Each structure stands twice: as C-alpha cells, then as structure tokens.
C-alpha cells in the first residue's frame, strides 16, 4: 500500500512538471503552490490516502497565526507530498531552495524519517523510465535535492543527528536494492550520473551498507559528478571518515 501511494505521488509530480514545461499555470489551476496553502493530504497520516478528489473541494483553512514560509511549514508538518510539490513548483530556483530547505528540514519532528518518506522508492525504476526529456527526471531531481539538503541541514546541536534504527535499516535496504538494480544495468561504473549521485547521497545520509566495497564507493564518486555536491558529502558522518 505504501509503495502504491509513493508511486501515485511520483506520477503526480511528473504530471505537474510536464504541465509546467508546456506553459500551463499549475498554481492557478490546482492551488498547489499558493503561499501558506496547506496540502490536501498530510503524508504523515499513513492510514489514509485519497486517490481522487472533486475539483470543487474547498481548501483546508489555515490558522491565521501560520505565517511561516511554505517550506518550513511543510517540513514542520512532515508533509512529504506537499514538500515535493513545493520543490517541483520552484525547481527552477535551485539556489533559493538550497538555502531554504536545509534549514526547513531541521523543523521536522524526525528529519531522517521525513527525508526517507520524501524520496519514496523511485530508485527501483530502471533507467528506461528516465529517458531523455522524460517528465520523471524532475521527480528524481527533487529527491536528490532533498537528500543533499539533509546533509546540509544546520547542526542540530550537541552530538550527531540521531537516526532511529528502523529508519537506518530501511535506508540500508533501499541502498542495497538501488545498487542491485544498477549492477543489473551494467554496474556502478556505467551508471547514469543522476543515478550514481542519488545512491551516493543516500549512503552519505544514512550509512554505507556492509556489502559496499571501496571500489563501489570509488565508482559512485567518479560517475556522480561528486565535485558538484562535495560541500554536502564533506558533512557526511559516514563517508567523510572513509575518504581523504
């Protein structure tokens, strides 16, 4: 059920991106990106998912005291679906997002769990799903931006950010599944840059599984364009001690 919900969210984000590229005003037609407008579905409510809604459904009322920026509000609510839509609507302003999202993630009750919910299971989709000009590319870019932002999140205070064992286990299974798919498509050294970068960021955020060899890390670093995300990688408590 969770996989189905994540897949539906991925499709919705892809549709939003395609409409935007064709000049359709998404904000005006669906109220997805209006400031301070809450998402219709809170993704943290694991037991309830609405697949379709009436166009006439009124938007939820936002408390008058809610004056936080949209990104901060969505992170505080741990609304993964809403945050992805917000990033999708502002993806052309990457520099602004990279200033806003890392600080906003700190407001989430469980940042590590929230980030994992945000990226979903897109990594299971093979490279054919991300062919040239595919609207799914933007969905993957959103996930990578969130992972990078997690590494750049301001210091949470004394000690390292705590990651629950269940969350870490889930991330490790994701990394192993991601690696397995890439190996089936020709190996890590032949991976697409966006694929290699995503996997590298994932293990930088949550830890390197035991079955990842040193050569695997080297292949990911070589193929991911790591010089573009080196600032985030250097903040990894898992990768930094392993690589000079």
Coordinates of C-alpha atoms in Angstrom, one line a residue:
X1 CA 0.0 0.0 0.0
X2 CA 2.8 2.4 0.9
X3 CA 4.6 1.6 -2.4
X4 CA 1.4 2.3 -4.3
X5 CA 1.0 5.7 -2.5
X6 CA 4.6 6.6 -3.3
X7 CA 4.1 5.7 -6.9
X8 CA 1.0 7.8 -7.2
X9 CA 2.9 10.8 -5.7
X10 CA 5.7 10.2 -8.2
X11 CA 3.2 10.3 -11.1
X12 CA 1.5 13.4 -9.8
X13 CA 4.9 15.2 -9.6
X14 CA 5.7 14.1 -13.1
X15 CA 2.4 15.5 -14.4
X16 CA 3.0 18.8 -12.6
X17 CA 6.4 19.1 -14.2
X18 CA 5.1 18.2 -17.7
X19 CA 2.3 20.8 -17.4
X20 CA 4.7 23.4 -16.3
X21 CA 7.1 22.7 -19.2
X22 CA 4.1 23.3 -21.6
X23 CA 3.3 26.6 -20.1
X24 CA 0.3 25.6 -18.0
X25 CA -0.2 27.7 -14.9
X26 CA -0.3 24.9 -12.3
X27 CA -0.6 27.3 -9.3
X28 CA -3.7 28.9 -10.8
X29 CA -5.5 25.6 -11.7
X30 CA -4.8 23.5 -8.7
X31 CA -3.7 25.8 -5.9
X32 CA -0.7 23.5 -5.3
X33 CA 1.9 26.3 -4.8
X34 CA 0.0 29.1 -3.2
X35 CA 1.8 30.5 -0.2
X36 CA 0.6 29.2 3.1
X37 CA -1.9 26.9 1.4
X38 CA -1.7 23.5 3.2
X39 CA -1.5 20.3 1.2
X40 CA -4.8 18.5 0.8
X41 CA -3.4 15.3 2.2
X42 CA -0.9 15.0 5.0
X43 CA 1.5 12.3 4.0
X44 CA 2.3 11.6 7.7
X45 CA -1.2 10.1 8.1
X46 CA -0.1 6.7 7.0
X47 CA -3.5 5.1 7.1
X48 CA -5.4 7.5 4.9
X49 CA -4.8 8.2 1.2
X50 CA -7.2 10.0 -1.1
X51 CA -6.6 9.0 -4.8
X52 CA -9.0 11.3 -6.4
X53 CA -10.8 14.5 -5.3
X54 CA -13.5 16.7 -6.6
X55 CA -12.4 19.9 -8.3
X56 CA -14.9 21.8 -6.1
X57 CA -13.4 20.5 -2.9
X58 CA -12.7 23.6 -0.7
X59 CA -9.2 24.1 0.6
X60 CA -8.5 23.5 4.2
X61 CA -8.4 26.5 6.5
X62 CA -5.0 27.7 7.5
X63 CA -4.8 29.1 11.0
X64 CA -4.3 32.9 10.9
X65 CA -1.2 32.5 13.1
X66 CA 0.5 30.4 10.5
X67 CA 3.0 32.9 8.9
X68 CA 6.0 30.7 8.3
X69 CA 7.4 30.2 4.9
X70 CA 5.9 27.4 2.9
X71 CA 8.9 25.1 3.0
X72 CA 9.2 25.4 6.8
X73 CA 5.5 24.8 7.4
X74 CA 5.5 21.7 5.3
X75 CA 8.6 20.3 7.0
X76 CA 7.1 21.0 10.4
X77 CA 4.0 19.1 9.4
X78 CA 6.2 16.3 7.9
X79 CA 4.1 16.5 4.8
X80 CA 6.3 14.8 2.2
X81 CA 3.8 15.1 -0.6
X82 CA 3.4 18.8 -0.1
X83 CA 7.1 19.4 0.2
X84 CA 7.8 17.6 -3.1
X85 CA 5.1 19.7 -4.8
X86 CA 6.5 22.8 -3.4
X87 CA 10.0 22.0 -4.6
X88 CA 8.6 21.0 -8.0
X89 CA 6.9 24.4 -8.4
X90 CA 10.2 26.2 -7.6
X91 CA 12.7 23.8 -9.1
X92 CA 14.0 26.5 -11.5
X93 CA 15.2 28.5 -8.4
X94 CA 17.6 25.8 -7.1
X95 CA 19.9 28.3 -5.3
X96 CA 16.9 29.6 -3.3
X97 CA 15.8 26.1 -2.5
X98 CA 19.2 25.1 -1.3
X99 CA 19.2 28.0 1.1
X100 CA 15.7 27.3 2.4
X101 CA 15.2 23.5 2.5
X102 CA 18.2 22.5 4.7
X103 CA 17.1 24.9 7.5
X104 CA 13.4 23.9 7.0
X105 CA 14.2 20.2 7.4
X106 CA 15.5 20.9 10.9
X107 CA 12.0 21.8 11.9
X108 CA 10.7 18.3 11.2
X109 CA 10.0 16.2 14.2
X110 CA 12.0 13.3 12.7
X111 CA 14.1 14.7 9.9
X112 CA 15.8 11.4 8.9
X113 CA 12.5 9.6 8.7
X114 CA 10.8 12.5 6.9
X115 CA 13.6 12.7 4.2
X116 CA 13.2 8.9 3.6
X117 CA 9.5 9.4 3.1
X118 CA 10.1 12.2 0.7
X119 CA 12.3 10.3 -1.7
X120 CA 10.0 7.3 -1.8
X121 CA 11.1 4.3 -3.9
X122 CA 11.9 6.0 -7.2
X123 CA 15.3 4.2 -7.1
X124 CA 13.6 0.9 -8.1
X125 CA 12.6 2.4 -11.5
X126 CA 15.2 1.5 -14.2
X127 CA 17.0 3.9 -16.5
X128 CA 14.4 3.4 -19.2
X129 CA 11.9 5.3 -17.1
X130 CA 14.2 8.3 -17.2
X131 CA 14.9 8.6 -20.9
X132 CA 15.7 11.9 -22.4
X133 CA 13.0 14.6 -21.9
X134 CA 11.1 12.3 -19.6
X135 CA 9.0 14.2 -17.1
X136 CA 10.1 11.6 -14.5
X137 CA 13.6 13.2 -14.5
X138 CA 12.3 16.2 -12.4
X139 CA 10.8 13.8 -9.9
X140 CA 14.2 12.2 -9.4
X141 CA 15.9 15.7 -9.2
X142 CA 13.6 16.6 -6.4
X143 CA 14.6 13.5 -4.4
X144 CA 18.3 14.2 -4.9
X145 CA 17.8 17.9 -3.8
X146 CA 16.1 16.7 -0.6
X147 CA 18.9 14.2 0.2
X148 CA 21.6 16.9 -0.4
X149 CA 19.6 19.3 1.8
X150 CA 19.5 16.8 4.6
X151 CA 23.4 16.7 4.6
X152 CA 23.5 20.5 4.6
X153 CA 21.0 20.8 7.4
X154 CA 22.3 23.1 10.2
X155 CA 24.0 21.4 13.1
X156 CA 21.2 20.1 15.3
X157 CA 23.2 20.9 18.4
X158 CA 25.3 18.8 20.7
X159 CA 26.2 15.4 19.2
X160 CA 25.2 14.0 15.9
X161 CA 21.7 13.8 14.5
X162 CA 20.0 10.7 15.8
X163 CA 18.7 8.3 13.3
X164 CA 16.3 5.6 14.5
X165 CA 17.5 2.1 13.9
X166 CA 14.3 1.3 12.0
X167 CA 14.9 4.3 9.7
X168 CA 18.5 3.3 9.2
X169 CA 17.6 -0.3 8.4
X170 CA 15.1 1.0 5.8
X171 CA 17.7 3.2 4.2
X172 CA 20.2 0.4 4.1
X173 CA 17.7 -1.9 2.3
X174 CA 17.0 1.0 -0.2
X175 CA 20.7 1.4 -0.8
X176 CA 21.2 -2.4 -1.4
X177 CA 18.2 -2.5 -3.7
X178 CA 19.4 0.5 -5.6
X179 CA 22.9 -1.0 -6.0
X180 CA 21.4 -4.3 -7.2
X181 CA 19.4 -2.5 -9.9
X182 CA 22.5 -0.6 -11.1
X183 CA 24.6 -3.8 -11.2
X184 CA 21.9 -5.4 -13.4
X185 CA 22.1 -2.4 -15.7
X186 CA 25.9 -2.7 -16.3
X187 CA 27.5 -1.9 -13.0
X188 CA 28.1 1.2 -10.9
X189 CA 30.9 2.5 -13.1
X190 CA 28.4 2.6 -16.0
X191 CA 25.5 4.2 -14.1
X192 CA 23.8 7.4 -15.2
X193 CA 25.1 10.4 -13.3
X194 CA 21.8 11.2 -11.6
X195 CA 21.5 7.5 -10.5
X196 CA 25.1 7.4 -9.1
X197 CA 24.6 10.7 -7.4
X198 CA 21.4 9.6 -5.7
X199 CA 22.9 6.4 -4.3
X200 CA 26.0 8.2 -3.1
X201 CA 23.9 10.8 -1.3
X202 CA 21.7 8.1 0.2
X203 CA 24.6 6.3 1.8
X204 CA 26.2 9.6 2.8
X205 CA 23.0 10.4 4.7
X206 CA 22.2 7.1 6.4
X207 CA 25.4 5.0 6.3
X208 CA 27.3 2.7 4.0
X209 CA 25.9 -0.9 4.0
X210 CA 28.5 -3.6 4.7
X211 CA 28.3 -5.1 1.2
X212 CA 29.5 -1.9 -0.4
X213 CA 33.2 -2.3 -1.3
X214 CA 35.7 0.5 -1.5
X215 CA 35.7 0.2 -5.3
X216 CA 31.9 0.6 -5.3
X217 CA 32.3 4.0 -3.5
X218 CA 35.1 5.0 -5.9
X219 CA 32.8 4.2 -8.9
X220 CA 30.0 6.2 -7.4
X221 CA 32.3 9.2 -6.8
X222 CA 33.6 9.0 -10.3
X223 CA 30.3 8.7 -12.1
X224 CA 28.2 11.0 -9.9
X225 CA 29.8 14.3 -10.7
X226 CA 30.7 14.5 -7.0
X227 CA 32.5 17.8 -7.4
X228 CA 29.1 19.5 -7.7
X229 CA 27.9 18.1 -4.3
X230 CA 31.3 18.0 -2.5
X231 CA 30.1 20.5 0.1
X232 CA 27.3 18.1 1.2
X233 CA 29.5 15.0 1.0
X234 CA 32.1 16.5 3.3
X235 CA 29.4 16.8 6.0
X236 CA 28.6 13.1 5.9
X237 CA 29.4 11.4 9.2
X238 CA 29.7 8.2 7.3
X239 CA 31.7 9.0 4.1
X240 CA 34.0 11.7 5.4
X241 CA 35.9 9.4 7.8
X242 CA 36.4 6.8 5.0
X243 CA 37.7 9.1 2.2
X244 CA 40.6 11.5 2.4

